[in-house]
Short mmCIF file of C-alpha atoms in Angstrom, two decimals:
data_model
loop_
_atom_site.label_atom_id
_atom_site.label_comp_id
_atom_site.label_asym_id
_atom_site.label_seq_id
_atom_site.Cartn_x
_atom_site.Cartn_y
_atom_site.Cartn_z
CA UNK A 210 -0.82 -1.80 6.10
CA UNK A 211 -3.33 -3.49 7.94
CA UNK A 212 -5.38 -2.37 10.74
CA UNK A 213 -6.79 -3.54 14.24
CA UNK A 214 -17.03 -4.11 -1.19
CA UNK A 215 -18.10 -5.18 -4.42
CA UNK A 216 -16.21 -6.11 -7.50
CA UNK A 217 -12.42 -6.74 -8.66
CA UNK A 218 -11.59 -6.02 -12.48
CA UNK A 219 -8.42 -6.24 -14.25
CA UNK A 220 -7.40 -5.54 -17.90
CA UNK A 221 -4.21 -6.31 -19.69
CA UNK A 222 -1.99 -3.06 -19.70
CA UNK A 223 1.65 -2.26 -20.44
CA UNK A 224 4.34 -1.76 -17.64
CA UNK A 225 1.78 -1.48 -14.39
CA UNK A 226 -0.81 -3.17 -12.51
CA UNK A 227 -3.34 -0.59 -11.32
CA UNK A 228 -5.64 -1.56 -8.56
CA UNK A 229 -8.86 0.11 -8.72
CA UNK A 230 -11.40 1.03 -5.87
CA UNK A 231 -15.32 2.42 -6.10
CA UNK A 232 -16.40 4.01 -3.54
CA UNK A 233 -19.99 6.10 -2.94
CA UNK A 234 -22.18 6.88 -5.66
CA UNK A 235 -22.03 10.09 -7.58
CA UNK A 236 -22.17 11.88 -10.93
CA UNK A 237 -19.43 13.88 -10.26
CA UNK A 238 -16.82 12.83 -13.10
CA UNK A 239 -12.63 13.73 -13.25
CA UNK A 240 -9.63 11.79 -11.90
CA UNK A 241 -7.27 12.45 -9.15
CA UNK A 242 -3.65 11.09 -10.02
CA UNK A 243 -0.04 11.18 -8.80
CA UNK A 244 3.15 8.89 -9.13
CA UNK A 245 4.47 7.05 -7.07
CA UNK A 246 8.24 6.12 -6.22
CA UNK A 247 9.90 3.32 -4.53
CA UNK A 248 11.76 5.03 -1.53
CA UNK A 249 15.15 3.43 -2.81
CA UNK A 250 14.62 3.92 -6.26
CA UNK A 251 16.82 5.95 -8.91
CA UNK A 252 14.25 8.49 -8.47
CA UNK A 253 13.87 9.31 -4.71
CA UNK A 254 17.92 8.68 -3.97
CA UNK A 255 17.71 11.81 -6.31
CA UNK A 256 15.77 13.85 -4.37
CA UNK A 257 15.68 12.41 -0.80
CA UNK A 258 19.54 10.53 -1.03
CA UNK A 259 20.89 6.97 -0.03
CA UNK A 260 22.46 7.64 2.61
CA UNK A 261 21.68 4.56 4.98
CA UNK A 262 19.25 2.93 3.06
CA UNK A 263 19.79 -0.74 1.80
CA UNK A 264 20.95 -0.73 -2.14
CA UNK A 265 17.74 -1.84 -3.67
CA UNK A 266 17.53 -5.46 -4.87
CA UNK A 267 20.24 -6.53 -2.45
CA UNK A 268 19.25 -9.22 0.15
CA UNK A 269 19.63 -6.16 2.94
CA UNK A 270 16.79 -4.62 1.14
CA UNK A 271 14.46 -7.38 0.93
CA UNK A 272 15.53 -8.06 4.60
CA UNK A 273 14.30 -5.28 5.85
CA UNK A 274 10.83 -5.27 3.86
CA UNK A 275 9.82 -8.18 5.84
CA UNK A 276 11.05 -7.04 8.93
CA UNK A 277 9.00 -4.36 8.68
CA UNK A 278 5.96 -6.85 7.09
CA UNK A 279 6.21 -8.90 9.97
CA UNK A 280 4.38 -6.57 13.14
CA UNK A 281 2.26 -4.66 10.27
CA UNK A 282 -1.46 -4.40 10.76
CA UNK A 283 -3.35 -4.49 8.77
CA UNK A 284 -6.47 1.86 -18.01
CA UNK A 285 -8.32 5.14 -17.41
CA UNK A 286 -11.61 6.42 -19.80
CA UNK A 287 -9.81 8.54 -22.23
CA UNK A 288 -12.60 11.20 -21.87
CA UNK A 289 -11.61 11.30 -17.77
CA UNK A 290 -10.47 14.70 -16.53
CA UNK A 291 -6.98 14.05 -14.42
CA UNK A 292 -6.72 15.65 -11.16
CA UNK A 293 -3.67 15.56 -8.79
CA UNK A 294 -1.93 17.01 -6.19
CA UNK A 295 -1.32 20.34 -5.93
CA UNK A 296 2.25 19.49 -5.51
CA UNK A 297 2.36 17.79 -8.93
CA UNK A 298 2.51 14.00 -9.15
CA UNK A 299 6.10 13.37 -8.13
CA UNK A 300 6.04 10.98 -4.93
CA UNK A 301 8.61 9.00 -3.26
CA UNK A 302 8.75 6.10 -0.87
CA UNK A 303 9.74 6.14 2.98
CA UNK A 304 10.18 2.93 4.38
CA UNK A 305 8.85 0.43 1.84
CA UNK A 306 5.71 2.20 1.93
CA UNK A 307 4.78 4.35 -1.37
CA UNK A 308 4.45 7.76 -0.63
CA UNK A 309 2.63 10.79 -2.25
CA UNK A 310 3.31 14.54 -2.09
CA UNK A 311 0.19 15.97 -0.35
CA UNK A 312 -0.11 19.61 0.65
CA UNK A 313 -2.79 20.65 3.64
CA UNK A 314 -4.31 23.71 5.00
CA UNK A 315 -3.84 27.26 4.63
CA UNK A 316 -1.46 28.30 3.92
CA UNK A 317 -0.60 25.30 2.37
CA UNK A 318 1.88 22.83 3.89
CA UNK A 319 3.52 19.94 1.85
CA UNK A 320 3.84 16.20 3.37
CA UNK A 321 5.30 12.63 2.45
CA UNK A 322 2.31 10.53 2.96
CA UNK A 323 2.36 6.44 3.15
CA UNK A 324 -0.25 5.17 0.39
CA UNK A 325 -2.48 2.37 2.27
CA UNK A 326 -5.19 0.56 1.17
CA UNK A 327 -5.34 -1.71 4.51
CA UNK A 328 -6.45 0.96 6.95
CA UNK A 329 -8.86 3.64 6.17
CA UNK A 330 -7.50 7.28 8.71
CA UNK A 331 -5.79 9.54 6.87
CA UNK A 332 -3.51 11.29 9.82
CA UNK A 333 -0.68 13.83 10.03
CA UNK A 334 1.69 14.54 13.06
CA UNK A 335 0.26 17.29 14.56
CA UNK A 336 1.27 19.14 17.70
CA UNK A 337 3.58 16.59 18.82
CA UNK A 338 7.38 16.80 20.18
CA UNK A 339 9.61 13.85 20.48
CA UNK A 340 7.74 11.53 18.86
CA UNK A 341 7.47 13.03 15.45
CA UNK A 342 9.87 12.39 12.67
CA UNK A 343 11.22 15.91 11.77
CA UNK A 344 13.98 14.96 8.99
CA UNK A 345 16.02 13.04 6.31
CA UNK A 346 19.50 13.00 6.00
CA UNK A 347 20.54 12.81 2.13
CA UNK A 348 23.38 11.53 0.65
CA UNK A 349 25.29 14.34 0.85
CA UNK A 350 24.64 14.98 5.17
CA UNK A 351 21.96 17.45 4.38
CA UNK A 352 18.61 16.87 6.09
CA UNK A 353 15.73 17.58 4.56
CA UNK A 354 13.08 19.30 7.16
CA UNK A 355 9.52 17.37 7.45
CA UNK A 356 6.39 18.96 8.38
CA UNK A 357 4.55 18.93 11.18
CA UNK A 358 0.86 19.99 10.86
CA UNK A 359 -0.08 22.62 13.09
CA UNK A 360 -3.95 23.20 13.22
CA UNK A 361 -3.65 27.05 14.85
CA UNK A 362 -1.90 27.95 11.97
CA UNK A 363 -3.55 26.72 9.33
CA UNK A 364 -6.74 29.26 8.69
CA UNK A 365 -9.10 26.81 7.04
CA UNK A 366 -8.81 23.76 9.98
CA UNK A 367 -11.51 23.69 12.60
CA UNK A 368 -12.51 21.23 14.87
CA UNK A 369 -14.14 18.23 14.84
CA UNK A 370 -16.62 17.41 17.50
CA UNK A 371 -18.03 14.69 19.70
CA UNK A 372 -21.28 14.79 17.60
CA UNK A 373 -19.94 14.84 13.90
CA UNK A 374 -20.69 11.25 12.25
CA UNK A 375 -17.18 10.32 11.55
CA UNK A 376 -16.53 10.20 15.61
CA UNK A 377 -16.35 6.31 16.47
CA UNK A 378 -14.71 6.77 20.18
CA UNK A 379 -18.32 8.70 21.16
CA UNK A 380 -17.83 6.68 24.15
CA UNK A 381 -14.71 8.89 25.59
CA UNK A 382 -15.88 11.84 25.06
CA UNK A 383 -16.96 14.51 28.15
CA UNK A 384 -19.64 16.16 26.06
CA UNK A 385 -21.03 15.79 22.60
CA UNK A 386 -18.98 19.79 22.12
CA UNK A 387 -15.55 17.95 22.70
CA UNK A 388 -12.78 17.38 20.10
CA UNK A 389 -13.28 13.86 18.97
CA UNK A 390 -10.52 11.68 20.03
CA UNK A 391 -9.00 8.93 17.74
CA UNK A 392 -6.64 5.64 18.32
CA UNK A 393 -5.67 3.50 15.45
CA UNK A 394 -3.82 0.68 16.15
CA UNK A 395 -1.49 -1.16 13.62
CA UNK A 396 0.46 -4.89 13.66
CA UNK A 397 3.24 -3.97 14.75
CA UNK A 398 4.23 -4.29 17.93
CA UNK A 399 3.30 -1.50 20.31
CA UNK A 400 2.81 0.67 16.62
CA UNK A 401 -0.18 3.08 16.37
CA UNK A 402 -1.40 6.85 16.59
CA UNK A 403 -3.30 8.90 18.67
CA UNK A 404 -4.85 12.46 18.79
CA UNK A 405 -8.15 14.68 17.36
CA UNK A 406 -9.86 14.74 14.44
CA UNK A 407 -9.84 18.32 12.33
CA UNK A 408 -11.06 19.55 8.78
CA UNK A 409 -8.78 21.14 6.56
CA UNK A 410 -8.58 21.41 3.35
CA UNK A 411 -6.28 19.42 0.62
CA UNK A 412 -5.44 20.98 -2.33
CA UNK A 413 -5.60 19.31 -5.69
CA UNK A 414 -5.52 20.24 -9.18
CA UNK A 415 -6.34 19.46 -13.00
CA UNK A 416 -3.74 19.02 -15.54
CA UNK A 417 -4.77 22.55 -16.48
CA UNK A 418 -3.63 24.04 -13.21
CA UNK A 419 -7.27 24.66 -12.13
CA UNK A 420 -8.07 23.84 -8.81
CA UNK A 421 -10.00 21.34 -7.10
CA UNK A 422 -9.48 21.67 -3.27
CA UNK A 423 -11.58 19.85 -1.14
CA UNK A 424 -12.61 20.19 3.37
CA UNK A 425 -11.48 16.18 4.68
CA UNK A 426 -11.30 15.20 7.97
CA UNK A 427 -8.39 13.43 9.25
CA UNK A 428 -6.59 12.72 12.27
CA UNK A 429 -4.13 15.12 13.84
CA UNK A 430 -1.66 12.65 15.27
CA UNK A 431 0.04 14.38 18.52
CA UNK A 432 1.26 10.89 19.77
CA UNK A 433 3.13 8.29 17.27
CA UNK A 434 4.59 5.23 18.65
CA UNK A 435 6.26 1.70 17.23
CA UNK A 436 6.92 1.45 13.95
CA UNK A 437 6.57 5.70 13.68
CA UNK A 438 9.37 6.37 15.77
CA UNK A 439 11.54 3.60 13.31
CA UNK A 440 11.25 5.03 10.26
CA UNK A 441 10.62 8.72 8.76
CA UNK A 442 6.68 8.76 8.67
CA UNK A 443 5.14 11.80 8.07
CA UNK A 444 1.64 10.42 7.87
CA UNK A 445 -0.43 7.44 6.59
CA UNK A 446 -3.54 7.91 3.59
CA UNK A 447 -5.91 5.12 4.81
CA UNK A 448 -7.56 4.02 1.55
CA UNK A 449 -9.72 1.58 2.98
CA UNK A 450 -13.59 1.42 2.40
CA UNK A 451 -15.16 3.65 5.19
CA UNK A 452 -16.40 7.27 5.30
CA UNK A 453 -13.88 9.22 7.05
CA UNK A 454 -11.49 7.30 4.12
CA UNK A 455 -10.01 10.05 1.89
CA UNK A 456 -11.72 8.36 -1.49
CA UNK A 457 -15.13 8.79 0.26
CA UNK A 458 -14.48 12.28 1.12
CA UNK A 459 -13.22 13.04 -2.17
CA UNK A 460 -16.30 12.15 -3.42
CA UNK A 461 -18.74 13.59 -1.35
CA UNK A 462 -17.11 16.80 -1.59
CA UNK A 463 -17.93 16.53 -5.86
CA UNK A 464 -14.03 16.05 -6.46
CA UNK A 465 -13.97 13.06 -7.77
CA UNK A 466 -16.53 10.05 -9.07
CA UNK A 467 -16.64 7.29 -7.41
CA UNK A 468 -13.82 5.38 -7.93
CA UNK A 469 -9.56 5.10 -7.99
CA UNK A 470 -7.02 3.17 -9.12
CA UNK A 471 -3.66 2.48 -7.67
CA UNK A 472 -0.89 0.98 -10.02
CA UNK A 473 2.10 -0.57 -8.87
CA UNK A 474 5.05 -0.98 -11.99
CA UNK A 475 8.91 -2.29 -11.42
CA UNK A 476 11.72 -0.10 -10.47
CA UNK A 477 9.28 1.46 -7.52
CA UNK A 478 7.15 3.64 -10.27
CA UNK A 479 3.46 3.95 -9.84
CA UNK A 480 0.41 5.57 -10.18
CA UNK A 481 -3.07 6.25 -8.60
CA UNK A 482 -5.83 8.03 -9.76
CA UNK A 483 -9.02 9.18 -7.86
CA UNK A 484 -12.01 8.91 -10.27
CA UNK A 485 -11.15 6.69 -12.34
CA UNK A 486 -13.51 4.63 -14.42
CA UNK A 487 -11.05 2.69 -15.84
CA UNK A 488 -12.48 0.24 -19.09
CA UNK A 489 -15.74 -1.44 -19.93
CA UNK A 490 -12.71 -4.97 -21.08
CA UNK A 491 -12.16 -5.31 -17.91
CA UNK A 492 -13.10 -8.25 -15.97
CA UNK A 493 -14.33 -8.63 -12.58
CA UNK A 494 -14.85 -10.68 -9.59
CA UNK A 495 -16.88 -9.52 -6.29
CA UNK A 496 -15.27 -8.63 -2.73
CA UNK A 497 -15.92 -11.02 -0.31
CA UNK A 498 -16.14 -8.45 2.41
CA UNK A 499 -15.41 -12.07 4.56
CA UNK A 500 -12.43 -11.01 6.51
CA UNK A 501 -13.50 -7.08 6.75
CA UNK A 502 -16.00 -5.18 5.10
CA UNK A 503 -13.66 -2.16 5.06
CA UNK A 504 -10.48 -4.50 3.23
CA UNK A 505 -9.93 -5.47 -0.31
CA UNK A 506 -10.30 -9.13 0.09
CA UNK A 507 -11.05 -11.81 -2.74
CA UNK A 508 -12.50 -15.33 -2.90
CA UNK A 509 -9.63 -17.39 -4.84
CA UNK A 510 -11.51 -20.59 -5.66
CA UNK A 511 -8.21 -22.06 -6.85
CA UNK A 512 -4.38 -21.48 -7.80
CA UNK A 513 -1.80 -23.11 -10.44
CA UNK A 514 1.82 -22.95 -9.92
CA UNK A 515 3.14 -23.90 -13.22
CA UNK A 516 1.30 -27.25 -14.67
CA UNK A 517 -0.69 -27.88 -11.30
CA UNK A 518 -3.65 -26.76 -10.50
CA UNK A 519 -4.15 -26.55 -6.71
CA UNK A 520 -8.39 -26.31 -6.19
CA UNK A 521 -8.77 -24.78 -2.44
CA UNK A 522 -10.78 -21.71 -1.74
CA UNK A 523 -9.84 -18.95 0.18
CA UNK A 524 -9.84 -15.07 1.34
CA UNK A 525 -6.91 -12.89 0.73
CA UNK A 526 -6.63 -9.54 0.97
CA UNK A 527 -4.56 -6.76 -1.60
CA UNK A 528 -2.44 -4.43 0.51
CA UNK A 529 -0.43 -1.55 -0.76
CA UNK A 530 1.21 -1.81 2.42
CA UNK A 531 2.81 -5.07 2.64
CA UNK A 532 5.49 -5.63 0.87
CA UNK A 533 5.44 -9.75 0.08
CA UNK A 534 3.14 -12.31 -0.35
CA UNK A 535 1.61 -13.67 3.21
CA UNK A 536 -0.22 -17.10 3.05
CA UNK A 537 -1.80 -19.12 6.36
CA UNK A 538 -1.56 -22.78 5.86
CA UNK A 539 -1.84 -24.90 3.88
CA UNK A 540 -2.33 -22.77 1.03
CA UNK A 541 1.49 -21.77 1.94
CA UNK A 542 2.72 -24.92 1.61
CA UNK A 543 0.68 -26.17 -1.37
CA UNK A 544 1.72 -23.12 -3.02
CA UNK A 545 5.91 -23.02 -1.89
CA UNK A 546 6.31 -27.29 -2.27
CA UNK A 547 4.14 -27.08 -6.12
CA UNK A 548 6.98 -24.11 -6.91
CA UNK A 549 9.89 -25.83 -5.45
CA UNK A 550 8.91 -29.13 -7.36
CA UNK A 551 9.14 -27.10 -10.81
CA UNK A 552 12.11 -24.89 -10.39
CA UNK A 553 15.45 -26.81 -11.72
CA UNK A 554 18.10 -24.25 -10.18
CA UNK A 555 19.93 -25.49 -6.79
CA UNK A 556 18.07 -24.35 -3.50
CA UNK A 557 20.02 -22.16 -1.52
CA UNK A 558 21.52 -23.81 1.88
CA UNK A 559 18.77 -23.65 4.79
CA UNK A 560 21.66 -21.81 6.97
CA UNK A 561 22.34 -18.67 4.58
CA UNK A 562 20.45 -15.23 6.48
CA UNK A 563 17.46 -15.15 3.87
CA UNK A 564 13.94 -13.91 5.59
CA UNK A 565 12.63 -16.19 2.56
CA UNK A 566 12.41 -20.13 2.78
CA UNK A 567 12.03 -21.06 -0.93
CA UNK A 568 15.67 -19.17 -2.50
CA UNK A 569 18.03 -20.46 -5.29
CA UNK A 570 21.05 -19.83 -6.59
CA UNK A 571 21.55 -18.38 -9.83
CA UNK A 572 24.08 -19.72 -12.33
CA UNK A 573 24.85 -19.37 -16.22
CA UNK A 574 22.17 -21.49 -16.75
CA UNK A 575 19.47 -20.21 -14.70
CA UNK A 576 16.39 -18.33 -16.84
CA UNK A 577 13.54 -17.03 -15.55
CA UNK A 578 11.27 -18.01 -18.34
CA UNK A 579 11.77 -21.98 -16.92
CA UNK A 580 10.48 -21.20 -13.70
CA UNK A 581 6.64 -22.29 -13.03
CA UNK A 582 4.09 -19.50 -13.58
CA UNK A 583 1.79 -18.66 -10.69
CA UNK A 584 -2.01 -17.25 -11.07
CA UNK A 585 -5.05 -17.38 -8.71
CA UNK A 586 -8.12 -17.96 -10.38
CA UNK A 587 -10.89 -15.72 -8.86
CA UNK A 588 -14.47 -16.36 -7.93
CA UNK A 589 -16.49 -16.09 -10.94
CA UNK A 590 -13.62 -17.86 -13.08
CA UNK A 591 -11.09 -15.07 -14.06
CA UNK A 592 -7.40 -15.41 -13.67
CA UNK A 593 -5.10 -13.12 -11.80
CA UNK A 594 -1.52 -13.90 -13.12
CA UNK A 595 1.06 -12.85 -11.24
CA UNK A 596 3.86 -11.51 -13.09
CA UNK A 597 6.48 -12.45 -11.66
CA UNK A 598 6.57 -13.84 -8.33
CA UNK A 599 10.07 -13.91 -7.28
CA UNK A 600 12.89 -11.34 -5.93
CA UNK A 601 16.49 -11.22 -7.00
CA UNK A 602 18.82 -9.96 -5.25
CA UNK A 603 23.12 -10.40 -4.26
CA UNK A 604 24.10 -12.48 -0.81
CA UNK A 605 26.02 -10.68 1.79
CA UNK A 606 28.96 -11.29 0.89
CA UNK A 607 28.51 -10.37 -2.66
CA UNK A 608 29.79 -14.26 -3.60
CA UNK A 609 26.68 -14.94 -5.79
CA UNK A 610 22.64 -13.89 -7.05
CA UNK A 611 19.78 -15.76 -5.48
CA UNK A 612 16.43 -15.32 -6.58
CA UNK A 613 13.50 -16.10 -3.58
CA UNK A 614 9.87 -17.07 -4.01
CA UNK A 615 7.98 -13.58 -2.58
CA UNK A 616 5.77 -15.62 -0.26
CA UNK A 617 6.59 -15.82 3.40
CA UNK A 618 4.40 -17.78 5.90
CA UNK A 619 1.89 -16.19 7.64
CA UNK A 620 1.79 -16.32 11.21
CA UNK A 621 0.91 -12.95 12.25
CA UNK A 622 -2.23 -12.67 11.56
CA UNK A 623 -5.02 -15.07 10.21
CA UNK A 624 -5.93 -13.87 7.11
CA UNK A 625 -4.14 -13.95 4.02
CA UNK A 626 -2.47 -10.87 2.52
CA UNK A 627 -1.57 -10.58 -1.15
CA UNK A 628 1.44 -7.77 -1.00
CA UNK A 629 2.93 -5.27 -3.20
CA UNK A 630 5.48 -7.57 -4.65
CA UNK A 631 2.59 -9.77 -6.46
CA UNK A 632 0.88 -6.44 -7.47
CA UNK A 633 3.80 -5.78 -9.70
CA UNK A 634 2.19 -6.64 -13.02
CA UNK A 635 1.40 -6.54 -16.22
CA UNK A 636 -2.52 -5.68 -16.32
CA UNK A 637 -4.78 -2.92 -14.39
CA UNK A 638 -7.22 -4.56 -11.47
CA UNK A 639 -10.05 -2.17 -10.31
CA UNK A 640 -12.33 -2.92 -7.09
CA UNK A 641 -15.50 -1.86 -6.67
CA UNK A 642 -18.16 -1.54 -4.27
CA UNK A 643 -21.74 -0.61 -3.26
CA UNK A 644 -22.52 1.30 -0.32
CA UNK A 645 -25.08 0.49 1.71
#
């Protein structure tokens, strides 16, 4: 999700691709770690039900992914400790947006927070009435109760003031004694949320059970608008590269080393770890810290889409929050015509509801492995190969399969976004960066 640096690795790894992120410096070692669930997967239906939500891999599902894209904003060391959530590291997903259990304050308080390494607040609803999403139906009509964080109750939260560093709206405040206001601001249309910052505590814990809490500051969110009133958000984990970013704090509070990884595998499972190192095989190539230097944003000197090689050079930026592909032209085109050129299956009818330009349909002769392979090569030479870079999924009407290229056109914005769908693959990719 992206709003209003240093190095890239990868390595080769089974079943996930795990972006990594280093933040400040420290000698503090151990890992912070928890899955993560696709909110329409096997696993969350189980917990949270289907009831209403699109059957996942259908075109209704991918539908709705990029209309909620559309207005957005912006291999661990063996000898690693691994911390997670006091809650354990079973997460789910709430609208397209990977979610971890998190549990807050004292006494502690569990909530369903979005995963998002294109803004850099971590906020909770927090003394708010209409606006705040309260419940989930499941499957069965039962509605599961969300929570709303309530700083009077919570005997560890205090206030943070006018004067602390992490205040950026200085500016509004009556007196340097005041509670520090915050506004973030998001893509979508008329989307963002407002309120105070606080300290609390968030509760973590080693494999052992021992814990590992640590005092953050975040945003208590007492106004939520847009995209927050849409869909059941009970708070958004900026993982972006700035101070009051929960990483940062981590750190600083000797939690975690400097570092974490976020992995992204098929069927909506995932992991990410705080403090991890991941492996000296990895390979690397720096942030260009071009578009933003709080984003994860690449130089890509050049791209192949099967036997072409396309040389071009520009910034894009990896987003746990977006769920395709988003290209500015002409890389869009170069990339979409290059694909289309390769792929022998039919191309589905211009008129047929698709949010994608570049579908086809699928027939008894269709297979995957003739379809043209798609990698960006990085600054410094390395290869990022996507894994696969397509969607499959029914029509409508159930008539027939289609399988899309996951790249839409970007018009939004003017920078380039590389979403979750091309994160989906088979090797781990850690970013790091120096603080300054």
């Amino acid at each position: 999700m992206i709003w209003s640096n240093g190095n890239l690795r990868w390595m080769f790894q089974f079943g996930f691709l795990c972006v990594m992120s280093l933040g400040l410096a420290s000698s503090v070692s151990g890992s912070l770690s928890f899955e993560i669930h696709h909110r329409f997967s096997d696993q969350v239906k189980t917990v949270l039900g289907g009831h209403g939500l699109p059957e996942m891999g259908s075109l209704d599902y991918y539908k709705a992914l990029v209309h909620r894209d559309r207005g957005r904003r912006l291999t661990s060391n063996n000898n690693q400790t691994t911390i997670s959530f006091a809650q354990g590291n079973s997460t789910e997903e709430i609208s397209f947006l990977h979610y971890a259990n998190v549990t807050i304050g004292t006494p502690a308080q569990w909530f369903l927070v979005a995963l998002d390494t294109g803004s850099d607040l971590f906020w909770l609803p927090c003394n708010c009435n209409s606006t705040c999403v309260r419940s989930m139906e499941t499957d069965q009509g039962e509605r599961i109760k969300l929570n709303i964080y309530n700083p009077s109750i919570s005997t560890s939260s205090s206030k943070v003031s006018c004067n602390s560093t992490l205040c950026a709206l200085r500016n509004r405040c009556i007196s340097p004694l005041s509670d520090c206001p915050y506004r973030i601001r998001y893509l979508s249309p008329g989307s963002r949320s407002t309120g105070v910052l606080v300290e609390d505590v968030i509760h973590m814990s080693t494999e052992e059970g021992e814990a590992r809490d640590a005092r953050i500051t975040f945003g208590c969110s007492e106004t939520q608008l847009g995209l927050f009133q849409e869909a059941a958000v009970n708070g958004i984990m900026g993982l972006a590269m700035a101070d009051i970013a929960v990483p940062n704090m981590l750190v600083k509070a000797g939690v975690a080393s400097d570092s974490f990884s976020m992995c992204f595998g098929p069927n909506g499972k995932g992991t990410i770890s705080f403090g991890d190192k991941g492996s000296s095989d990895q390979l690397e190539t720096p942030l260009g810290g071009t578009i933003s230097p709080l984003f994860y944003d690449v130089r890509i000197t050049k791209f192949k889409v099967g036997k072409v090689t396309v040389e071009t050079k520009f910034s894009a930026i990896f987003d746990s929050g977006t769920a395709v592909t988003w290209l500015l032209e002409p890389y869009y085109t170069a990339l979409t015509t290059n694909f289309h050129l390769s792929v022998p299956d039919r191309r589905l009818p211009a008129d047929v509801d698709s949010p994608f330009e570049f579908c086809y349909i699928i027939t008894s002769t269709s297979d995957e492995e003739k379809l043209p392979s798609i990698s960006f090569v990085m600054k410094g030479g390395a290869a990022y190969n996507i894994f696969s870079p397509i969607l499959v999924f029914d029509t409508s009407d159930g008539s027939f399969q289609v399988y899309c290229l996951a790249v839409l056109k970007q018009d939004k914005a003017d920078f380039n976004i590389i979403g979750r769908s091309f994160l989906l693959l088979l090797f781990q990719s850690t970013t790091s960066y120096d603080t300054f």
